[in-house]
CSV table of C-alpha atoms in Angstrom, one decimal:
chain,number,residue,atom,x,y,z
A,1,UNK,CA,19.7,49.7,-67.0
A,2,UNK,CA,17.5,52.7,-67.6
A,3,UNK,CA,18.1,53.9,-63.9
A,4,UNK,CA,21.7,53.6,-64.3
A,5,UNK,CA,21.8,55.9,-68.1
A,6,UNK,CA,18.8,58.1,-66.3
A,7,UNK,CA,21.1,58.8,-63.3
A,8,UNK,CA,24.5,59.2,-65.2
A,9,UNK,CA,23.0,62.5,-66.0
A,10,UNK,CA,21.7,63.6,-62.5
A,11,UNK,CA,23.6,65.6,-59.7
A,12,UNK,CA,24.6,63.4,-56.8
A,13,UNK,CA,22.3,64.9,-54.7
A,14,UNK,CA,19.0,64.1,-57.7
A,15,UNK,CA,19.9,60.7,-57.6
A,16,UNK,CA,18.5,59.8,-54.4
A,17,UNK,CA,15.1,61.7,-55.1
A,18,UNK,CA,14.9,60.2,-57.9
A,19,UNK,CA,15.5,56.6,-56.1
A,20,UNK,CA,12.9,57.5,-54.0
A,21,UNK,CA,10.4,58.6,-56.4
A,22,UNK,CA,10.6,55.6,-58.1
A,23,UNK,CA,10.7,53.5,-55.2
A,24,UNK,CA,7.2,55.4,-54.1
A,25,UNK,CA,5.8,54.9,-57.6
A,26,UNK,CA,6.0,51.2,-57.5
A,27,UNK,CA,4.8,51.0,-53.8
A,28,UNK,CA,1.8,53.3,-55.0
A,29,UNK,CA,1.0,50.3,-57.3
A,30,UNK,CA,-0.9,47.6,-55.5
A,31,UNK,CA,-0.1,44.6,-57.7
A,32,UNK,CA,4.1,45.6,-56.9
A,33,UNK,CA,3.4,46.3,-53.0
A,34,UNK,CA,2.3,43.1,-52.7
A,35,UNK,CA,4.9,41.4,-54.7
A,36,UNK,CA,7.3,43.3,-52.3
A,37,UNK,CA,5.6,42.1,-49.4
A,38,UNK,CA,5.3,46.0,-48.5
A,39,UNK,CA,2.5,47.6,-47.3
A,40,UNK,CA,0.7,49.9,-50.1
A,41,UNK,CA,1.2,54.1,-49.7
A,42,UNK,CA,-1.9,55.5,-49.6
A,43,UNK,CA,-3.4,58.5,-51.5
A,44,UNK,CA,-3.5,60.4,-48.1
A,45,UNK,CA,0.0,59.3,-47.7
A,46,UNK,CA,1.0,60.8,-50.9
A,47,UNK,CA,-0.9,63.6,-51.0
A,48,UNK,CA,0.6,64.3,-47.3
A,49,UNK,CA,3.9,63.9,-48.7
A,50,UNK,CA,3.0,66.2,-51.0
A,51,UNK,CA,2.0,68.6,-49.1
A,52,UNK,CA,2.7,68.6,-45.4
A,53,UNK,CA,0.3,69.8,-43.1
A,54,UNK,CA,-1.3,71.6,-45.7
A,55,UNK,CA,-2.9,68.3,-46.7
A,56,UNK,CA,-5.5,68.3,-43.7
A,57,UNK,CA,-6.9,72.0,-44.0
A,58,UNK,CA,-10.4,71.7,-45.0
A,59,UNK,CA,-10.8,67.9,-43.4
A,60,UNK,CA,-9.7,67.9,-39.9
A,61,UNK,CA,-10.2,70.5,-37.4
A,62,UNK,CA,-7.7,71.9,-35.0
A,63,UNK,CA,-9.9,71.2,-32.1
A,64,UNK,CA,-8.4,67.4,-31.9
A,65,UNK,CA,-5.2,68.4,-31.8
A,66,UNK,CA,-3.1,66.8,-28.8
A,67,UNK,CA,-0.1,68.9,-27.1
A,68,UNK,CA,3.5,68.7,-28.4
A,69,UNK,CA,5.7,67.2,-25.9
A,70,UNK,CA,9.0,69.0,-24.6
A,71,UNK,CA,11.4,66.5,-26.6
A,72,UNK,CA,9.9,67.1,-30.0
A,73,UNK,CA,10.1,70.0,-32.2
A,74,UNK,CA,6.7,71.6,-32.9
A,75,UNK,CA,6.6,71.4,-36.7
A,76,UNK,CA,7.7,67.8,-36.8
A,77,UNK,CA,5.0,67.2,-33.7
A,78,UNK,CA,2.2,69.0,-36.1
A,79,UNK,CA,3.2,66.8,-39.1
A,80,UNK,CA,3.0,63.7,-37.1
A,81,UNK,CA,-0.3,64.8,-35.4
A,82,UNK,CA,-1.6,65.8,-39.0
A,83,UNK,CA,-0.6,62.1,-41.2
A,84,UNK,CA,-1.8,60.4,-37.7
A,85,UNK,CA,-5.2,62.3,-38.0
A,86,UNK,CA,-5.6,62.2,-41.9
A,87,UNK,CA,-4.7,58.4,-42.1
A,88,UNK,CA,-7.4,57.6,-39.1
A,89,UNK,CA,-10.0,60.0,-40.8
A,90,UNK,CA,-9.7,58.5,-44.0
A,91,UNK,CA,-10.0,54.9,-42.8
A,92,UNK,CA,-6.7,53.5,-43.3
A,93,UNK,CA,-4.8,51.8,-40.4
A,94,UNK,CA,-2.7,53.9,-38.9
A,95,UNK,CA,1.3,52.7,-38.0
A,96,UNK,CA,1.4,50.7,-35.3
A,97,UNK,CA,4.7,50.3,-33.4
């Protein structure tokens, strides 16, 4: 109900960043991710979210760094490189497909 009267008042486009806001909220919040049967998002997650590739200056060094293939753009290969990096650094298991 309070999603519904929160989003009568949002431009189209807002309403799905606010969805998602919310839905990255409650899978911040252990007790809910496990209710969901989702796995929990991280603080490096987030705070890579936040902030791209920004997020890794000062922790990882560019010296790891493993070369961008042809098929992939070279910002969206950094990004990946950097979550991939960050996430192993910090501990967390890294996505597995």
């Amino acid at each position: 109900f309070i999603f519904l009267n929160i989003c009568r008042g949002l431009f189209e486009d807002h309403k799905l960043m606010f969805a998602f806001l919310i839905t990255c909220q409650i899978l911040r919040n252990e007790v809910h991710s496990k209710f969901m049967k989702k796995r929990l998002i991280t603080p490096t997650e987030w705070l890579f979210f936040l902030r791209s590739t920004e997020a890794g200056k000062g922790i990882l060094t560019d010296e790891n760094t493993v070369a961008c293939p042809a098929w992939v753009e070279k910002t969206a290969w950094a990004k990946l490189d950097v979550l991939e990096r960050l996430t192993a650094h910090s501990g967390d298991t890294c996505y597995v497909g």
